[in-house]
Amino acid sequence: MSMTPRARAREQTMSRIVELGREQLDASGPEALNLRAIARDLGIVSSGIYRYVPDRAHLLTMLIVDAFEALDGAVAQGVGAVTGTRAKFVSLVAAMRMWALKFPQRWALIYGTPIIGYEAPASETTGAGTKVSQRLAALLAEASVKELEPRSSQFSQDLAAASDELDVELPADVMEKALEVWIQIIGVINAEVFGYLGKDTLHDFHEFHARMVSRLADELGI
């Protein structure tokens, strides 16, 4: 069923709002997000923006979803026609890193310091936010990790629930290792994007990153 002209116009306006918000975010971070400025760029009265975006929190949510979708798109393109589980894993992480370095403010919005006074609604962000981790989990169906020490029943239940959420059947040991590796991936990218090690500690962060990712692949048995 085709959209009405009014619905199509609204969709175009919403897309333009996200684009303008993205520009503000890239230029100066989430603190600079300004609905009135977006209204001005749209050529509408300042109060008119609230027919599309109720408040700044709603705009943040839209930009978070947009960032997650863009990251997943970059990962999909980065993995592309790569063959072999290990090579796909390395390409997936490399694509995440390159996107984060290209769009540090967008990366910070989804994996950086939480914004005071704002909590992303899971119902709106989880779908987009788990796309890349789902890609990683799918790769790990062939993982072969060394047996881990026994865990509590609650932890085992949590791992099973996490596996269900990612829509993949992974043994508990693989799921636990997958969570550990995911945290390490986010951590090493954050360290580079946010300069955790300072400017003079590593002259070639790329080499450090590549060696670390290779060791993670070893730990996953891929």
PDB file of C-alpha atoms in Angstrom, residues 3-194:
ATOM      1  CA  MET A   3       1.991   6.172   1.316  1.00  0.00           C
ATOM      2  CA  THR A   4      -0.184   9.240   1.198  1.00  0.00           C
ATOM      3  CA  PRO A   5       1.527  12.495   0.181  1.00  0.00           C
ATOM      4  CA  ARG A   6       1.155  13.721   3.760  1.00  0.00           C
ATOM      5  CA  ALA A   7       2.761  10.574   5.215  1.00  0.00           C
ATOM      6  CA  ARG A   8       5.548  10.725   2.646  1.00  0.00           C
ATOM      7  CA  ALA A   9       6.206  14.381   3.480  1.00  0.00           C
ATOM      8  CA  ARG A  10       6.352  13.563   7.184  1.00  0.00           C
ATOM      9  CA  GLU A  11       8.792  10.704   6.569  1.00  0.00           C
ATOM     10  CA  GLN A  12      11.027  13.012   4.545  1.00  0.00           C
ATOM     11  CA  THR A  13      10.931  15.622   7.293  1.00  0.00           C
ATOM     12  CA  MET A  14      11.834  13.029   9.939  1.00  0.00           C
ATOM     13  CA  SER A  15      14.771  11.882   7.814  1.00  0.00           C
ATOM     14  CA  ARG A  16      15.915  15.476   7.445  1.00  0.00           C
ATOM     15  CA  ILE A  17      15.645  16.009  11.216  1.00  0.00           C
ATOM     16  CA  VAL A  18      17.897  13.002  11.822  1.00  0.00           C
ATOM     17  CA  GLU A  19      20.352  14.293   9.220  1.00  0.00           C
ATOM     18  CA  LEU A  20      20.496  17.744  10.837  1.00  0.00           C
ATOM     19  CA  GLY A  21      20.798  16.229  14.305  1.00  0.00           C
ATOM     20  CA  ARG A  22      23.612  14.034  13.050  1.00  0.00           C
ATOM     21  CA  GLU A  23      25.422  17.105  11.743  1.00  0.00           C
ATOM     22  CA  GLN A  24      25.097  18.830  15.131  1.00  0.00           C
ATOM     23  CA  LEU A  25      26.313  15.696  16.884  1.00  0.00           C
ATOM     24  CA  ASP A  26      29.338  15.268  14.603  1.00  0.00           C
ATOM     25  CA  ALA A  27      30.290  18.904  14.987  1.00  0.00           C
ATOM     26  CA  SER A  28      30.014  19.370  18.741  1.00  0.00           C
ATOM     27  CA  GLY A  29      28.671  16.284  20.515  1.00  0.00           C
ATOM     28  CA  PRO A  30      25.281  15.603  22.138  1.00  0.00           C
ATOM     29  CA  GLU A  31      25.493  18.726  24.278  1.00  0.00           C
ATOM     30  CA  ALA A  32      25.052  20.788  21.111  1.00  0.00           C
ATOM     31  CA  LEU A  33      21.789  19.180  20.019  1.00  0.00           C
ATOM     32  CA  ASN A  34      19.298  21.975  19.555  1.00  0.00           C
ATOM     33  CA  LEU A  35      15.767  21.429  18.296  1.00  0.00           C
ATOM     34  CA  ARG A  36      15.186  25.118  17.649  1.00  0.00           C
ATOM     35  CA  ALA A  37      18.256  25.239  15.410  1.00  0.00           C
ATOM     36  CA  ILE A  38      16.956  22.215  13.527  1.00  0.00           C
ATOM     37  CA  ALA A  39      13.595  23.951  13.099  1.00  0.00           C
ATOM     38  CA  ARG A  40      15.402  26.985  11.712  1.00  0.00           C
ATOM     39  CA  ASP A  41      17.305  24.842   9.209  1.00  0.00           C
ATOM     40  CA  LEU A  42      14.038  23.183   8.189  1.00  0.00           C
ATOM     41  CA  GLY A  43      12.500  26.580   7.584  1.00  0.00           C
ATOM     42  CA  ILE A  44       9.694  26.125  10.089  1.00  0.00           C
ATOM     43  CA  VAL A  45       8.760  28.048  13.226  1.00  0.00           C
ATOM     44  CA  SER A  46      10.530  26.809  16.353  1.00  0.00           C
ATOM     45  CA  SER A  47       7.335  25.442  17.865  1.00  0.00           C
ATOM     46  CA  GLY A  48       6.670  23.449  14.703  1.00  0.00           C
ATOM     47  CA  ILE A  49       9.525  21.032  15.408  1.00  0.00           C
ATOM     48  CA  TYR A  50       7.604  19.565  18.321  1.00  0.00           C
ATOM     49  CA  ARG A  51       5.032  18.101  15.947  1.00  0.00           C
ATOM     50  CA  TYR A  52       7.824  15.779  14.832  1.00  0.00           C
ATOM     51  CA  VAL A  53      10.120  15.464  17.834  1.00  0.00           C
ATOM     52  CA  PRO A  54       8.543  15.952  21.276  1.00  0.00           C
ATOM     53  CA  ASP A  55      11.785  16.764  23.077  1.00  0.00           C
ATOM     54  CA  ARG A  56      15.573  16.483  23.088  1.00  0.00           C
ATOM     55  CA  ALA A  57      15.448  12.988  24.621  1.00  0.00           C
ATOM     56  CA  HIS A  58      13.429  11.789  21.655  1.00  0.00           C
ATOM     57  CA  LEU A  59      16.005  13.274  19.289  1.00  0.00           C
ATOM     58  CA  LEU A  60      18.784  11.488  21.181  1.00  0.00           C
ATOM     59  CA  THR A  61      16.936   8.203  20.808  1.00  0.00           C
ATOM     60  CA  MET A  62      16.530   8.760  17.082  1.00  0.00           C
ATOM     61  CA  LEU A  63      20.238   9.496  16.723  1.00  0.00           C
ATOM     62  CA  ILE A  64      21.211   6.443  18.775  1.00  0.00           C
ATOM     63  CA  VAL A  65      19.150   4.191  16.525  1.00  0.00           C
ATOM     64  CA  ASP A  66      20.614   5.940  13.486  1.00  0.00           C
ATOM     65  CA  ALA A  67      24.169   5.415  14.792  1.00  0.00           C
ATOM     66  CA  PHE A  68      23.596   1.722  15.519  1.00  0.00           C
ATOM     67  CA  GLU A  69      22.123   1.211  12.049  1.00  0.00           C
ATOM     68  CA  ALA A  70      25.035   3.034  10.426  1.00  0.00           C
ATOM     69  CA  LEU A  71      27.571   0.989  12.385  1.00  0.00           C
ATOM     70  CA  ASP A  72      25.868  -2.233  11.356  1.00  0.00           C
ATOM     71  CA  GLY A  73      25.880  -1.083   7.736  1.00  0.00           C
ATOM     72  CA  ALA A  74      29.601  -0.387   7.925  1.00  0.00           C
ATOM     73  CA  VAL A  75      30.229  -3.806   9.458  1.00  0.00           C
ATOM     74  CA  ALA A  76      28.129  -5.557   6.807  1.00  0.00           C
ATOM     75  CA  GLN A  77      30.114  -3.784   4.097  1.00  0.00           C
ATOM     76  CA  GLY A  78      33.425  -4.482   5.840  1.00  0.00           C
ATOM     77  CA  VAL A  79      32.790  -8.201   6.149  1.00  0.00           C
ATOM     78  CA  GLY A  80      31.301  -8.299   2.651  1.00  0.00           C
ATOM     79  CA  ALA A  81      32.531 -11.285   0.682  1.00  0.00           C
ATOM     80  CA  VAL A  82      35.225 -12.223   3.215  1.00  0.00           C
ATOM     81  CA  THR A  83      35.456 -15.976   3.681  1.00  0.00           C
ATOM     82  CA  GLY A  84      36.524 -17.960   6.721  1.00  0.00           C
ATOM     83  CA  THR A  85      35.336 -17.451  10.289  1.00  0.00           C
ATOM     84  CA  ARG A  86      38.575 -15.942  11.581  1.00  0.00           C
ATOM     85  CA  ALA A  87      38.900 -13.535   8.656  1.00  0.00           C
ATOM     86  CA  LYS A  88      35.267 -12.473   9.094  1.00  0.00           C
ATOM     87  CA  PHE A  89      35.855 -11.844  12.807  1.00  0.00           C
ATOM     88  CA  VAL A  90      38.929  -9.719  12.108  1.00  0.00           C
ATOM     89  CA  SER A  91      37.074  -7.797   9.381  1.00  0.00           C
ATOM     90  CA  LEU A  92      34.068  -7.230  11.643  1.00  0.00           C
ATOM     91  CA  VAL A  93      36.187  -5.705  14.396  1.00  0.00           C
ATOM     92  CA  ALA A  94      38.225  -3.680  11.906  1.00  0.00           C
ATOM     93  CA  ALA A  95      35.041  -2.219  10.436  1.00  0.00           C
ATOM     94  CA  MET A  96      33.830  -1.253  13.906  1.00  0.00           C
ATOM     95  CA  ARG A  97      37.143   0.456  14.626  1.00  0.00           C
ATOM     96  CA  MET A  98      37.250   2.381  11.353  1.00  0.00           C
ATOM     97  CA  TRP A  99      33.663   3.593  11.762  1.00  0.00           C
ATOM     98  CA  ALA A 100      34.374   4.701  15.328  1.00  0.00           C
ATOM     99  CA  LEU A 101      37.465   6.640  14.252  1.00  0.00           C
ATOM    100  CA  LYS A 102      35.565   8.259  11.380  1.00  0.00           C
ATOM    101  CA  PHE A 103      32.553   9.180  13.532  1.00  0.00           C
ATOM    102  CA  PRO A 104      33.836   9.522  17.108  1.00  0.00           C
ATOM    103  CA  GLN A 105      30.832  11.513  18.351  1.00  0.00           C
ATOM    104  CA  ARG A 106      28.399   8.920  17.036  1.00  0.00           C
ATOM    105  CA  TRP A 107      30.490   6.149  18.588  1.00  0.00           C
ATOM    106  CA  ALA A 108      30.562   8.058  21.870  1.00  0.00           C
ATOM    107  CA  LEU A 109      26.782   8.385  21.765  1.00  0.00           C
ATOM    108  CA  ILE A 110      26.317   4.608  21.719  1.00  0.00           C
ATOM    109  CA  TYR A 111      29.405   3.314  23.562  1.00  0.00           C
ATOM    110  CA  GLY A 112      30.770   6.291  25.476  1.00  0.00           C
ATOM    111  CA  THR A 113      29.899   7.935  28.766  1.00  0.00           C
ATOM    112  CA  PRO A 114      26.141   7.870  29.532  1.00  0.00           C
ATOM    113  CA  ILE A 115      24.351  11.182  29.103  1.00  0.00           C
ATOM    114  CA  ILE A 116      23.221  12.573  32.436  1.00  0.00           C
ATOM    115  CA  GLY A 117      19.460  12.656  32.737  1.00  0.00           C
ATOM    116  CA  TYR A 118      18.853  10.443  29.704  1.00  0.00           C
ATOM    117  CA  GLU A 119      18.166   6.720  29.530  1.00  0.00           C
ATOM    118  CA  ALA A 120      17.744   5.104  26.138  1.00  0.00           C
ATOM    119  CA  PRO A 121      14.406   3.269  25.870  1.00  0.00           C
ATOM    120  CA  ALA A 122      15.214  -0.400  25.316  1.00  0.00           C
ATOM    121  CA  SER A 123      12.037  -0.918  23.294  1.00  0.00           C
ATOM    122  CA  GLU A 124      13.307   1.523  20.670  1.00  0.00           C
ATOM    123  CA  THR A 125      17.067   0.934  20.694  1.00  0.00           C
ATOM    124  CA  THR A 126      17.674  -2.751  21.441  1.00  0.00           C
ATOM    125  CA  GLY A 127      16.767  -3.982  17.959  1.00  0.00           C
ATOM    126  CA  ALA A 128      19.295  -1.757  16.225  1.00  0.00           C
ATOM    127  CA  GLY A 129      21.751  -1.943  19.121  1.00  0.00           C
ATOM    128  CA  THR A 130      22.174  -5.710  18.955  1.00  0.00           C
ATOM    129  CA  LYS A 131      22.652  -6.071  15.204  1.00  0.00           C
ATOM    130  CA  VAL A 132      26.452  -6.104  15.257  1.00  0.00           C
ATOM    131  CA  SER A 133      26.623  -8.363  18.305  1.00  0.00           C
ATOM    132  CA  GLN A 134      24.226 -10.721  16.521  1.00  0.00           C
ATOM    133  CA  ARG A 135      26.634 -10.840  13.601  1.00  0.00           C
ATOM    134  CA  LEU A 136      29.455 -11.703  15.987  1.00  0.00           C
ATOM    135  CA  ALA A 137      27.384 -14.351  17.762  1.00  0.00           C
ATOM    136  CA  ALA A 138      26.515 -15.973  14.434  1.00  0.00           C
ATOM    137  CA  LEU A 139      30.224 -16.285  13.648  1.00  0.00           C
ATOM    138  CA  LEU A 140      30.859 -18.022  16.945  1.00  0.00           C
ATOM    139  CA  ALA A 141      28.689 -21.015  16.131  1.00  0.00           C
ATOM    140  CA  GLU A 142      31.997 -22.562  15.053  1.00  0.00           C
ATOM    141  CA  ALA A 143      33.997 -21.325  18.041  1.00  0.00           C
ATOM    142  CA  SER A 144      35.881 -23.815  20.172  1.00  0.00           C
ATOM    143  CA  VAL A 145      36.860 -22.280  23.501  1.00  0.00           C
ATOM    144  CA  LYS A 146      38.630 -24.140  26.245  1.00  0.00           C
ATOM    145  CA  GLU A 147      36.363 -25.405  28.998  1.00  0.00           C
ATOM    146  CA  LEU A 148      35.690 -22.765  31.630  1.00  0.00           C
ATOM    147  CA  GLU A 149      35.284 -23.300  35.350  1.00  0.00           C
ATOM    148  CA  PRO A 150      31.784 -24.139  36.661  1.00  0.00           C
ATOM    149  CA  ARG A 151      29.397 -21.210  37.035  1.00  0.00           C
ATOM    150  CA  SER A 152      26.381 -20.496  39.220  1.00  0.00           C
ATOM    151  CA  SER A 153      22.900 -21.473  38.045  1.00  0.00           C
ATOM    152  CA  GLN A 154      21.912 -17.795  37.828  1.00  0.00           C
ATOM    153  CA  PHE A 155      24.901 -16.991  35.629  1.00  0.00           C
ATOM    154  CA  SER A 156      24.060 -19.971  33.424  1.00  0.00           C
ATOM    155  CA  GLN A 157      20.483 -18.721  33.098  1.00  0.00           C
ATOM    156  CA  ASP A 158      21.739 -15.243  32.209  1.00  0.00           C
ATOM    157  CA  LEU A 159      23.977 -16.671  29.488  1.00  0.00           C
ATOM    158  CA  ALA A 160      21.126 -18.719  28.071  1.00  0.00           C
ATOM    159  CA  ALA A 161      18.892 -15.640  28.024  1.00  0.00           C
ATOM    160  CA  ALA A 162      21.616 -13.621  26.287  1.00  0.00           C
ATOM    161  CA  SER A 163      21.982 -16.341  23.686  1.00  0.00           C
ATOM    162  CA  ASP A 164      18.218 -16.336  23.101  1.00  0.00           C
ATOM    163  CA  GLU A 165      18.207 -12.547  22.731  1.00  0.00           C
ATOM    164  CA  LEU A 166      20.885 -12.821  20.046  1.00  0.00           C
ATOM    165  CA  ASP A 167      18.836 -15.557  18.351  1.00  0.00           C
ATOM    166  CA  VAL A 168      21.719 -18.030  18.279  1.00  0.00           C
ATOM    167  CA  GLU A 169      22.361 -21.293  20.072  1.00  0.00           C
ATOM    168  CA  LEU A 170      25.779 -21.146  21.712  1.00  0.00           C
ATOM    169  CA  PRO A 171      27.179 -23.382  24.456  1.00  0.00           C
ATOM    170  CA  ALA A 172      27.436 -21.595  27.791  1.00  0.00           C
ATOM    171  CA  ASP A 173      31.250 -21.489  27.645  1.00  0.00           C
ATOM    172  CA  VAL A 174      31.192 -19.915  24.180  1.00  0.00           C
ATOM    173  CA  MET A 175      28.507 -17.412  25.198  1.00  0.00           C
ATOM    174  CA  GLU A 176      30.492 -16.371  28.259  1.00  0.00           C
ATOM    175  CA  LYS A 177      33.641 -15.952  26.196  1.00  0.00           C
ATOM    176  CA  ALA A 178      31.683 -14.050  23.557  1.00  0.00           C
ATOM    177  CA  LEU A 179      30.519 -11.515  26.147  1.00  0.00           C
ATOM    178  CA  GLU A 180      34.079 -11.168  27.426  1.00  0.00           C
ATOM    179  CA  VAL A 181      35.432 -10.633  23.921  1.00  0.00           C
ATOM    180  CA  TRP A 182      32.682  -8.122  23.077  1.00  0.00           C
ATOM    181  CA  ILE A 183      33.590  -6.035  26.114  1.00  0.00           C
ATOM    182  CA  GLN A 184      37.254  -6.160  25.131  1.00  0.00           C
ATOM    183  CA  ILE A 185      36.459  -5.066  21.585  1.00  0.00           C
ATOM    184  CA  ILE A 186      34.461  -2.070  22.815  1.00  0.00           C
ATOM    185  CA  GLY A 187      37.191  -1.307  25.325  1.00  0.00           C
ATOM    186  CA  VAL A 188      40.100  -1.285  22.881  1.00  0.00           C
ATOM    187  CA  ILE A 189      38.160   0.882  20.423  1.00  0.00           C
ATOM    188  CA  ASN A 190      37.214   3.281  23.228  1.00  0.00           C
ATOM    189  CA  ALA A 191      40.859   3.461  24.297  1.00  0.00           C
ATOM    190  CA  GLU A 192      41.845   4.653  20.837  1.00  0.00           C
ATOM    191  CA  VAL A 193      38.885   6.926  20.134  1.00  0.00           C
ATOM    192  CA  PHE A 194      38.999   8.642  23.530  1.00  0.00           C
TER     193      PHE A 194
END
